[in-house]
């Protein structure tokens, strides 16, 4: 927009009291706070940042942790099944399995022609890392329960499960 | 891992019943479902996918919508304040403002030496788009309330706000 039009828009659409507002004063976020998507995203980011900090010594991302955990509880299932259950796109999942295999944490245990049909399993190293990771995860759950209390935490998980059916 | 070691790991760590499990049978996801981060991420992805579908005709991402909405409710505030309030990193926020300005939706209304000190405002076009976007957002909220009911929806938002203090 040309400077002249910009100046016009300023006069028309900026209420004078906003100019007088002291820098650093609280913003009106009431609209965003009243819709579900915004606090949902802020909470998800906070929990994932907290996860990243706790899991940094183990060098695991949330997706890697979910994958190790699901393979550990479901040995012998194939890549397509695990990827679908976790809602991870297959190309991304294959790349992650490559990385987990490179680190000696998980393996594709049948080498068929179609890599998608390979059954997955943890290695001894992967199993040991999963055990340590679940202890760390338990610490995060305890921190969350400190904030919410047990009842509200359980109600939250239940509401989130229902909400996941939206899409 | 060498093939021989891989075969050994297979023998040691894969229970035979897993091999016999029929393909497509339900996976055990009980561990993931019991921790907050997993259903939180699944719900956030579902809500954002639903948002993307609804907002596709308006060509707005969630971050763009949040930004237009916050500028609309807080005209004259500067880039640093809006970016900080929304938890968006400044380089990302500057790039998004460039895009909103290019589309004629928002403007930096003072051209000081330091772009960060520019006050932000919506253009008439931006204000009109925000009005339409809030109607669409209201439709998403109604769909969420259909799933959760009003009381559970409000309890969810409250729990999410508390959870955002974790990081």
mmCIF file of C-alpha atoms in Angstrom:
data_model
loop_
_atom_site.group_PDB
_atom_site.id
_atom_site.type_symbol
_atom_site.label_atom_id
_atom_site.label_comp_id
_atom_site.label_asym_id
_atom_site.label_seq_id
_atom_site.Cartn_x
_atom_site.Cartn_y
_atom_site.Cartn_z
ATOM 1 C CA UNK A 1 0.000 0.000 0.000
ATOM 2 C CA UNK A 2 1.279 3.470 -0.881
ATOM 3 C CA UNK A 3 2.337 5.711 2.028
ATOM 4 C CA UNK A 4 -0.640 8.014 1.498
ATOM 5 C CA UNK A 5 -3.131 5.160 1.627
ATOM 6 C CA UNK A 6 -1.324 3.687 4.611
ATOM 7 C CA UNK A 7 -1.691 6.985 6.451
ATOM 8 C CA UNK A 8 -5.367 7.035 5.565
ATOM 9 C CA UNK A 9 -5.862 3.495 6.844
ATOM 10 C CA UNK A 10 -4.102 4.511 10.051
ATOM 11 C CA UNK A 11 -6.491 7.385 10.604
ATOM 12 C CA UNK A 12 -9.537 5.288 9.823
ATOM 13 C CA UNK A 13 -8.750 2.083 11.645
ATOM 14 C CA UNK A 14 -6.533 2.842 14.580
ATOM 15 C CA UNK A 15 -8.447 4.085 17.575
ATOM 16 C CA UNK A 16 -6.477 6.899 19.273
ATOM 17 C CA UNK A 17 -6.429 5.167 22.666
ATOM 18 C CA UNK A 18 -4.297 2.371 21.238
ATOM 19 C CA UNK A 19 -1.530 4.857 20.413
ATOM 20 C CA UNK A 20 -1.521 5.994 24.011
ATOM 21 C CA UNK A 21 -1.222 2.467 25.370
ATOM 22 C CA UNK A 22 2.042 2.046 27.287
ATOM 23 C CA UNK A 23 4.454 -0.376 25.673
ATOM 24 C CA UNK A 24 4.569 -3.637 27.561
ATOM 25 C CA UNK A 25 1.031 -3.367 28.908
ATOM 26 C CA UNK A 26 -1.004 -6.567 28.761
ATOM 27 C CA UNK A 27 -2.544 -7.400 25.428
ATOM 28 C CA UNK A 28 -6.154 -8.389 24.949
ATOM 29 C CA UNK A 29 -5.974 -12.096 24.072
ATOM 30 C CA UNK A 30 -9.508 -12.850 25.222
ATOM 31 C CA UNK A 31 -10.683 -14.028 21.796
ATOM 32 C CA UNK A 32 -7.842 -16.517 21.318
ATOM 33 C CA UNK A 33 -8.083 -17.741 24.876
ATOM 34 C CA UNK A 34 -11.744 -18.581 24.394
ATOM 35 C CA UNK A 35 -11.182 -20.918 21.448
ATOM 36 C CA UNK A 36 -9.917 -24.447 21.961
ATOM 37 C CA UNK A 37 -7.196 -24.525 19.279
ATOM 38 C CA UNK A 38 -5.068 -21.778 20.780
ATOM 39 C CA UNK A 39 -4.601 -23.054 24.377
ATOM 40 C CA UNK A 40 -4.356 -26.551 22.859
ATOM 41 C CA UNK A 41 -1.379 -25.523 20.750
ATOM 42 C CA UNK A 42 0.252 -23.559 23.593
ATOM 43 C CA UNK A 43 -0.119 -26.540 25.958
ATOM 44 C CA UNK A 44 1.211 -28.966 23.350
ATOM 45 C CA UNK A 45 4.238 -26.771 22.748
ATOM 46 C CA UNK A 46 4.887 -26.438 26.502
ATOM 47 C CA UNK A 47 4.654 -30.197 27.065
ATOM 48 C CA UNK A 48 6.913 -30.932 24.076
ATOM 49 C CA UNK A 49 9.477 -28.336 25.198
ATOM 50 C CA UNK A 50 9.462 -29.903 28.650
ATOM 51 C CA UNK A 51 9.822 -33.329 27.024
ATOM 52 C CA UNK A 52 12.763 -32.114 24.920
ATOM 53 C CA UNK A 53 14.548 -30.832 28.024
ATOM 54 C CA UNK A 54 13.984 -34.047 29.984
ATOM 55 C CA UNK A 55 14.838 -36.354 27.065
ATOM 56 C CA UNK A 56 17.879 -34.463 25.844
ATOM 57 C CA UNK A 57 20.285 -36.794 27.740
ATOM 58 C CA UNK A 58 18.613 -39.775 26.035
ATOM 59 C CA UNK A 59 18.640 -38.072 22.607
ATOM 60 C CA UNK A 60 15.015 -38.995 21.897
ATOM 61 C CA UNK A 61 12.298 -36.943 20.214
ATOM 62 C CA UNK A 62 8.633 -37.476 21.129
ATOM 63 C CA UNK A 63 8.064 -39.370 17.849
ATOM 64 C CA UNK A 64 11.098 -41.598 18.484
ATOM 65 C CA UNK A 65 9.918 -42.294 22.018
ATOM 66 C CA UNK A 66 6.394 -43.159 20.818
ATOM 67 C CA UNK A 67 7.851 -45.465 18.203
ATOM 68 C CA UNK A 68 10.220 -47.296 20.558
ATOM 69 C CA UNK A 69 7.430 -47.649 23.102
ATOM 70 C CA UNK A 70 4.951 -49.033 20.564
ATOM 71 C CA UNK A 71 7.459 -51.441 19.031
ATOM 72 C CA UNK A 72 8.438 -52.567 22.533
ATOM 73 C CA UNK A 73 4.814 -53.348 23.403
ATOM 74 C CA UNK A 74 4.044 -54.850 19.977
ATOM 75 C CA UNK A 75 7.116 -56.755 18.760
ATOM 76 C CA UNK A 76 6.852 -58.372 15.350
ATOM 77 C CA UNK A 77 4.318 -55.917 13.915
ATOM 78 C CA UNK A 78 5.243 -54.324 10.623
ATOM 79 C CA UNK A 79 6.116 -50.754 9.677
ATOM 80 C CA UNK A 80 2.758 -49.931 8.095
ATOM 81 C CA UNK A 81 0.876 -50.994 11.200
ATOM 82 C CA UNK A 82 3.046 -49.066 13.651
ATOM 83 C CA UNK A 83 3.122 -45.954 11.444
ATOM 84 C CA UNK A 84 -0.658 -46.013 10.988
ATOM 85 C CA UNK A 85 -1.307 -46.519 14.703
ATOM 86 C CA UNK A 86 0.880 -43.498 15.529
ATOM 87 C CA UNK A 87 -0.476 -41.338 12.706
ATOM 88 C CA UNK A 88 2.987 -40.890 11.175
ATOM 89 C CA UNK A 89 3.265 -40.637 7.375
ATOM 90 C CA UNK A 90 5.099 -43.621 5.934
ATOM 91 C CA UNK A 91 8.037 -41.750 4.357
ATOM 92 C CA UNK A 92 8.682 -40.008 7.685
ATOM 93 C CA UNK A 93 8.345 -43.288 9.550
ATOM 94 C CA UNK A 94 10.775 -45.099 7.233
ATOM 95 C CA UNK A 95 13.327 -42.303 7.727
ATOM 96 C CA UNK A 96 12.909 -42.539 11.494
ATOM 97 C CA UNK A 97 13.333 -46.333 11.442
ATOM 98 C CA UNK A 98 16.521 -45.847 9.409
ATOM 99 C CA UNK A 99 17.793 -43.581 12.188
ATOM 100 C CA UNK A 100 16.736 -45.917 15.025
ATOM 101 C CA UNK A 101 18.382 -48.825 13.199
ATOM 102 C CA UNK A 102 21.550 -46.795 12.611
ATOM 103 C CA UNK A 103 21.713 -46.119 16.356
ATOM 104 C CA UNK A 104 21.261 -49.826 17.104
ATOM 105 C CA UNK A 105 17.931 -49.313 18.930
ATOM 106 C CA UNK A 106 15.485 -51.106 16.656
ATOM 107 C CA UNK A 107 15.580 -53.521 13.745
ATOM 108 C CA UNK A 108 13.586 -54.637 10.772
ATOM 109 C CA UNK A 109 13.720 -58.333 11.449
ATOM 110 C CA UNK A 110 12.699 -59.792 8.095
ATOM 111 C CA UNK A 111 14.365 -58.603 4.934
ATOM 112 C CA UNK A 112 11.657 -59.141 2.354
ATOM 113 C CA UNK A 113 11.527 -57.421 -0.995
ATOM 114 C CA UNK A 114 9.002 -54.912 0.334
ATOM 115 C CA UNK A 115 10.533 -53.062 3.293
ATOM 116 C CA UNK A 116 7.021 -52.165 4.494
ATOM 117 C CA UNK A 117 6.332 -55.795 5.340
ATOM 118 C CA UNK A 118 9.353 -56.055 7.643
ATOM 119 C CA UNK A 119 8.514 -56.912 11.214
ATOM 120 C CA UNK A 120 9.956 -54.485 13.771
ATOM 121 C CA UNK A 121 11.625 -55.256 17.072
ATOM 122 C CA UNK A 122 13.809 -53.501 19.615
ATOM 123 C CA UNK A 123 17.422 -54.503 20.064
ATOM 124 C CA UNK A 124 18.772 -55.137 23.594
ATOM 125 C CA UNK A 125 20.119 -51.563 23.511
ATOM 126 C CA UNK A 126 16.732 -50.244 22.413
ATOM 127 C CA UNK A 127 14.958 -52.162 25.138
ATOM 128 C CA UNK A 128 17.331 -50.775 27.757
ATOM 129 C CA UNK A 129 16.862 -47.223 26.464
ATOM 130 C CA UNK A 130 13.077 -47.653 26.502
ATOM 131 C CA UNK A 131 13.194 -48.701 30.153
ATOM 132 C CA UNK A 132 15.171 -45.573 31.043
ATOM 133 C CA UNK A 133 12.908 -43.410 28.872
ATOM 134 C CA UNK A 134 9.774 -44.634 30.628
ATOM 135 C CA UNK A 135 11.252 -43.560 33.960
ATOM 136 C CA UNK A 136 11.860 -40.075 32.530
ATOM 137 C CA UNK A 137 8.343 -40.046 31.061
ATOM 138 C CA UNK A 138 6.973 -40.956 34.482
ATOM 139 C CA UNK A 139 8.713 -37.891 35.892
ATOM 140 C CA UNK A 140 6.984 -35.686 33.336
ATOM 141 C CA UNK A 141 3.619 -37.240 34.174
ATOM 142 C CA UNK A 142 4.260 -36.536 37.861
ATOM 143 C CA UNK A 143 5.091 -32.899 37.061
ATOM 144 C CA UNK A 144 1.844 -32.621 35.087
ATOM 145 C CA UNK A 145 -0.111 -34.174 37.934
ATOM 146 C CA UNK A 146 1.447 -31.609 40.290
ATOM 147 C CA UNK A 147 -0.119 -28.887 38.132
ATOM 148 C CA UNK A 148 -3.502 -30.474 37.429
ATOM 149 C CA UNK A 149 -4.153 -32.992 40.156
ATOM 150 C CA UNK A 150 -5.040 -36.571 39.287
ATOM 151 C CA UNK A 151 -8.734 -36.071 38.561
ATOM 152 C CA UNK A 152 -8.255 -33.113 36.237
ATOM 153 C CA UNK A 153 -5.370 -34.896 34.514
ATOM 154 C CA UNK A 154 -7.574 -37.921 33.782
ATOM 155 C CA UNK A 155 -10.441 -35.720 32.609
ATOM 156 C CA UNK A 156 -8.025 -33.896 30.320
ATOM 157 C CA UNK A 157 -6.775 -37.118 28.710
ATOM 158 C CA UNK A 158 -10.363 -38.269 28.189
ATOM 159 C CA UNK A 159 -11.366 -34.944 26.581
ATOM 160 C CA UNK A 160 -8.281 -35.001 24.335
ATOM 161 C CA UNK A 161 -9.124 -38.506 23.124
ATOM 162 C CA UNK A 162 -12.606 -37.369 22.150
ATOM 163 C CA UNK A 163 -11.208 -34.251 20.488
ATOM 164 C CA UNK A 164 -8.872 -36.362 18.340
ATOM 165 C CA UNK A 165 -11.972 -37.701 16.556
ATOM 166 C CA UNK A 166 -12.705 -34.221 15.133
ATOM 167 C CA UNK A 167 -10.639 -34.541 11.965
ATOM 168 C CA UNK B 1 24.303 -54.388 13.832
ATOM 169 C CA UNK B 2 25.807 -57.351 11.964
ATOM 170 C CA UNK B 3 23.363 -59.948 10.556
ATOM 171 C CA UNK B 4 24.491 -62.591 13.042
ATOM 172 C CA UNK B 5 23.905 -60.289 16.030
ATOM 173 C CA UNK B 6 20.613 -59.199 14.538
ATOM 174 C CA UNK B 7 19.475 -62.809 14.311
ATOM 175 C CA UNK B 8 20.528 -63.327 17.921
ATOM 176 C CA UNK B 9 18.606 -60.273 19.079
ATOM 177 C CA UNK B 10 15.596 -61.575 17.223
ATOM 178 C CA UNK B 11 15.718 -64.900 19.012
ATOM 179 C CA UNK B 12 16.200 -63.283 22.400
ATOM 180 C CA UNK B 13 13.735 -60.426 22.268
ATOM 181 C CA UNK B 14 10.836 -61.382 20.080
ATOM 182 C CA UNK B 15 8.247 -63.475 21.864
ATOM 183 C CA UNK B 16 6.913 -66.180 19.504
ATOM 184 C CA UNK B 17 3.277 -65.116 19.981
ATOM 185 C CA UNK B 18 4.037 -61.785 18.340
ATOM 186 C CA UNK B 19 4.978 -63.549 15.111
ATOM 187 C CA UNK B 20 1.658 -65.374 15.122
ATOM 188 C CA UNK B 21 -0.370 -62.196 15.630
ATOM 189 C CA UNK B 22 -2.680 -61.604 12.662
ATOM 190 C CA UNK B 23 -1.766 -58.571 10.598
ATOM 191 C CA UNK B 24 -4.195 -55.733 11.177
ATOM 192 C CA UNK B 25 -5.107 -56.781 14.720
ATOM 193 C CA UNK B 26 -5.306 -53.932 17.219
ATOM 194 C CA UNK B 27 -2.025 -52.738 18.637
ATOM 195 C CA UNK B 28 -1.376 -52.248 22.326
ATOM 196 C CA UNK B 29 -1.133 -48.471 22.714
ATOM 197 C CA UNK B 30 -2.051 -48.463 26.392
ATOM 198 C CA UNK B 31 1.235 -46.913 27.507
ATOM 199 C CA UNK B 32 1.037 -43.978 25.099
ATOM 200 C CA UNK B 33 -2.640 -43.443 25.784
ATOM 201 C CA UNK B 34 -1.950 -43.107 29.484
ATOM 202 C CA UNK B 35 0.528 -40.241 29.135
ATOM 203 C CA UNK B 36 -0.654 -36.688 28.510
ATOM 204 C CA UNK B 37 1.702 -35.736 25.681
ATOM 205 C CA UNK B 38 0.468 -38.336 23.220
ATOM 206 C CA UNK B 39 -3.305 -37.630 23.214
ATOM 207 C CA UNK B 40 -2.399 -33.932 23.472
ATOM 208 C CA UNK B 41 -0.451 -34.099 20.226
ATOM 209 C CA UNK B 42 -3.083 -36.234 18.481
ATOM 210 C CA UNK B 43 -5.849 -33.810 19.518
ATOM 211 C CA UNK B 44 -3.790 -30.787 18.459
ATOM 212 C CA UNK B 45 -3.135 -32.331 15.052
ATOM 213 C CA UNK B 46 -6.836 -33.194 14.605
ATOM 214 C CA UNK B 47 -7.961 -29.668 15.522
ATOM 215 C CA UNK B 48 -5.359 -28.087 13.233
ATOM 216 C CA UNK B 49 -6.299 -30.384 10.336
ATOM 217 C CA UNK B 50 -9.929 -29.456 10.852
ATOM 218 C CA UNK B 51 -8.889 -25.784 10.983
ATOM 219 C CA UNK B 52 -6.918 -26.145 7.730
ATOM 220 C CA UNK B 53 -9.936 -27.622 5.969
ATOM 221 C CA UNK B 54 -12.299 -24.917 7.222
ATOM 222 C CA UNK B 55 -9.881 -22.037 6.582
ATOM 223 C CA UNK B 56 -8.673 -23.182 3.176
ATOM 224 C CA UNK B 57 -11.127 -20.860 1.335
ATOM 225 C CA UNK B 58 -9.772 -17.932 3.394
ATOM 226 C CA UNK B 59 -6.126 -18.993 2.840
ATOM 227 C CA UNK B 60 -5.221 -18.554 6.518
ATOM 228 C CA UNK B 61 -2.996 -20.709 8.715
ATOM 229 C CA UNK B 62 -3.629 -20.927 12.470
ATOM 230 C CA UNK B 63 -0.634 -18.626 13.132
ATOM 231 C CA UNK B 64 -1.899 -16.079 10.585
ATOM 232 C CA UNK B 65 -5.378 -16.189 12.111
ATOM 233 C CA UNK B 66 -3.992 -15.728 15.637
ATOM 234 C CA UNK B 67 -1.917 -12.797 14.427
ATOM 235 C CA UNK B 68 -4.754 -11.036 12.584
ATOM 236 C CA UNK B 69 -7.039 -11.580 15.553
ATOM 237 C CA UNK B 70 -4.521 -10.213 18.049
ATOM 238 C CA UNK B 71 -3.622 -7.196 15.926
ATOM 239 C CA UNK B 72 -7.337 -6.549 15.392
ATOM 240 C CA UNK B 73 -7.972 -6.531 19.149
ATOM 241 C CA UNK B 74 -4.767 -4.600 19.923
ATOM 242 C CA UNK B 75 -4.153 -2.065 17.153
ATOM 243 C CA UNK B 76 -1.036 0.051 17.472
ATOM 244 C CA UNK B 77 0.999 -2.499 19.430
ATOM 245 C CA UNK B 78 4.407 -3.347 18.017
ATOM 246 C CA UNK B 79 5.801 -6.508 16.458
ATOM 247 C CA UNK B 80 7.799 -7.582 19.510
ATOM 248 C CA UNK B 81 4.773 -7.373 21.776
ATOM 249 C CA UNK B 82 2.458 -9.304 19.464
ATOM 250 C CA UNK B 83 5.096 -11.943 18.693
ATOM 251 C CA UNK B 84 5.895 -12.420 22.391
ATOM 252 C CA UNK B 85 2.223 -12.659 23.361
ATOM 253 C CA UNK B 86 1.663 -15.377 20.758
ATOM 254 C CA UNK B 87 4.897 -17.227 21.512
ATOM 255 C CA UNK B 88 6.156 -16.828 17.934
ATOM 256 C CA UNK B 89 9.893 -16.391 17.359
ATOM 257 C CA UNK B 90 10.688 -12.949 15.980
ATOM 258 C CA UNK B 91 12.246 -14.026 12.650
ATOM 259 C CA UNK B 92 9.184 -16.177 11.950
ATOM 260 C CA UNK B 93 6.889 -13.366 12.979
ATOM 261 C CA UNK B 94 8.640 -10.821 10.748
ATOM 262 C CA UNK B 95 8.351 -13.209 7.787
ATOM 263 C CA UNK B 96 4.648 -13.695 8.498
ATOM 264 C CA UNK B 97 4.075 -9.917 8.742
ATOM 265 C CA UNK B 98 5.841 -9.541 5.385
ATOM 266 C CA UNK B 99 3.344 -12.010 3.933
ATOM 267 C CA UNK B 100 0.283 -10.391 5.566
ATOM 268 C CA UNK B 101 1.460 -6.997 4.343
ATOM 269 C CA UNK B 102 2.046 -8.338 0.827
ATOM 270 C CA UNK B 103 -1.545 -9.618 0.805
ATOM 271 C CA UNK B 104 -2.806 -6.226 1.951
ATOM 272 C CA UNK B 105 -4.199 -7.567 5.260
ATOM 273 C CA UNK B 106 -2.005 -5.819 7.824
ATOM 274 C CA UNK B 107 0.468 -2.957 7.964
ATOM 275 C CA UNK B 108 3.408 -1.702 9.909
ATOM 276 C CA UNK B 109 2.150 1.798 10.465
ATOM 277 C CA UNK B 110 5.325 3.622 11.503
ATOM 278 C CA UNK B 111 8.468 3.321 9.441
ATOM 279 C CA UNK B 112 11.191 3.829 12.010
ATOM 280 C CA UNK B 113 14.766 2.683 11.564
ATOM 281 C CA UNK B 114 14.078 -0.383 13.702
ATOM 282 C CA UNK B 115 11.318 -2.445 12.096
ATOM 283 C CA UNK B 116 10.618 -4.089 15.441
ATOM 284 C CA UNK B 117 9.277 -0.822 16.830
ATOM 285 C CA UNK B 118 6.669 -0.486 14.076
ATOM 286 C CA UNK B 119 3.110 -0.390 15.295
ATOM 287 C CA UNK B 120 0.841 -2.946 13.633
ATOM 288 C CA UNK B 121 -2.696 -2.485 12.372
ATOM 289 C CA UNK B 122 -5.128 -4.258 10.084
ATOM 290 C CA UNK B 123 -6.069 -2.774 6.741
ATOM 291 C CA UNK B 124 -9.761 -2.562 5.784
ATOM 292 C CA UNK B 125 -9.270 -5.780 3.810
ATOM 293 C CA UNK B 126 -7.653 -7.433 6.819
ATOM 294 C CA UNK B 127 -10.461 -6.327 9.089
ATOM 295 C CA UNK B 128 -13.041 -7.729 6.702
ATOM 296 C CA UNK B 129 -11.182 -11.048 6.440
ATOM 297 C CA UNK B 130 -10.926 -11.249 10.231
ATOM 298 C CA UNK B 131 -14.693 -10.818 10.549
ATOM 299 C CA UNK B 132 -15.247 -13.698 8.111
ATOM 300 C CA UNK B 133 -12.569 -15.802 9.821
ATOM 301 C CA UNK B 134 -14.212 -15.410 13.223
ATOM 302 C CA UNK B 135 -17.450 -16.775 11.807
ATOM 303 C CA UNK B 136 -15.560 -19.833 10.505
ATOM 304 C CA UNK B 137 -13.780 -20.171 13.861
ATOM 305 C CA UNK B 138 -17.149 -20.084 15.596
ATOM 306 C CA UNK B 139 -18.237 -23.013 13.441
ATOM 307 C CA UNK B 140 -15.209 -25.013 14.596
ATOM 308 C CA UNK B 141 -15.971 -24.193 18.228
ATOM 309 C CA UNK B 142 -19.545 -25.396 17.714
ATOM 310 C CA UNK B 143 -18.246 -28.670 16.215
ATOM 311 C CA UNK B 144 -15.970 -29.131 19.236
ATOM 312 C CA UNK B 145 -18.830 -28.422 21.601
ATOM 313 C CA UNK B 146 -20.889 -31.065 19.786
ATOM 314 C CA UNK B 147 -18.184 -33.586 20.714
ATOM 315 C CA UNK B 148 -17.418 -32.476 24.260
ATOM 316 C CA UNK B 149 -20.451 -30.602 25.508
ATOM 317 C CA UNK B 150 -20.090 -27.119 26.961
ATOM 318 C CA UNK B 151 -18.951 -28.072 30.454
ATOM 319 C CA UNK B 152 -16.222 -30.470 29.315
ATOM 320 C CA UNK B 153 -15.084 -27.975 26.678
ATOM 321 C CA UNK B 154 -14.644 -25.271 29.314
ATOM 322 C CA UNK B 155 -12.876 -27.659 31.690
ATOM 323 C CA UNK B 156 -10.541 -28.650 28.846
ATOM 324 C CA UNK B 157 -9.602 -25.044 28.058
ATOM 325 C CA UNK B 158 -8.934 -24.399 31.748
ATOM 326 C CA UNK B 159 -6.722 -27.522 32.058
ATOM 327 C CA UNK B 160 -4.824 -26.591 28.880
ATOM 328 C CA UNK B 161 -4.113 -23.104 30.242
ATOM 329 C CA UNK B 162 -2.648 -24.606 33.393
ATOM 330 C CA UNK B 163 -0.655 -27.112 31.373
ATOM 331 C CA UNK B 164 0.906 -24.317 29.289
ATOM 332 C CA UNK B 165 2.738 -23.195 32.451
ATOM 333 C CA UNK B 166 4.758 -26.443 32.468
ATOM 334 C CA UNK B 167 7.624 -25.259 30.260
#
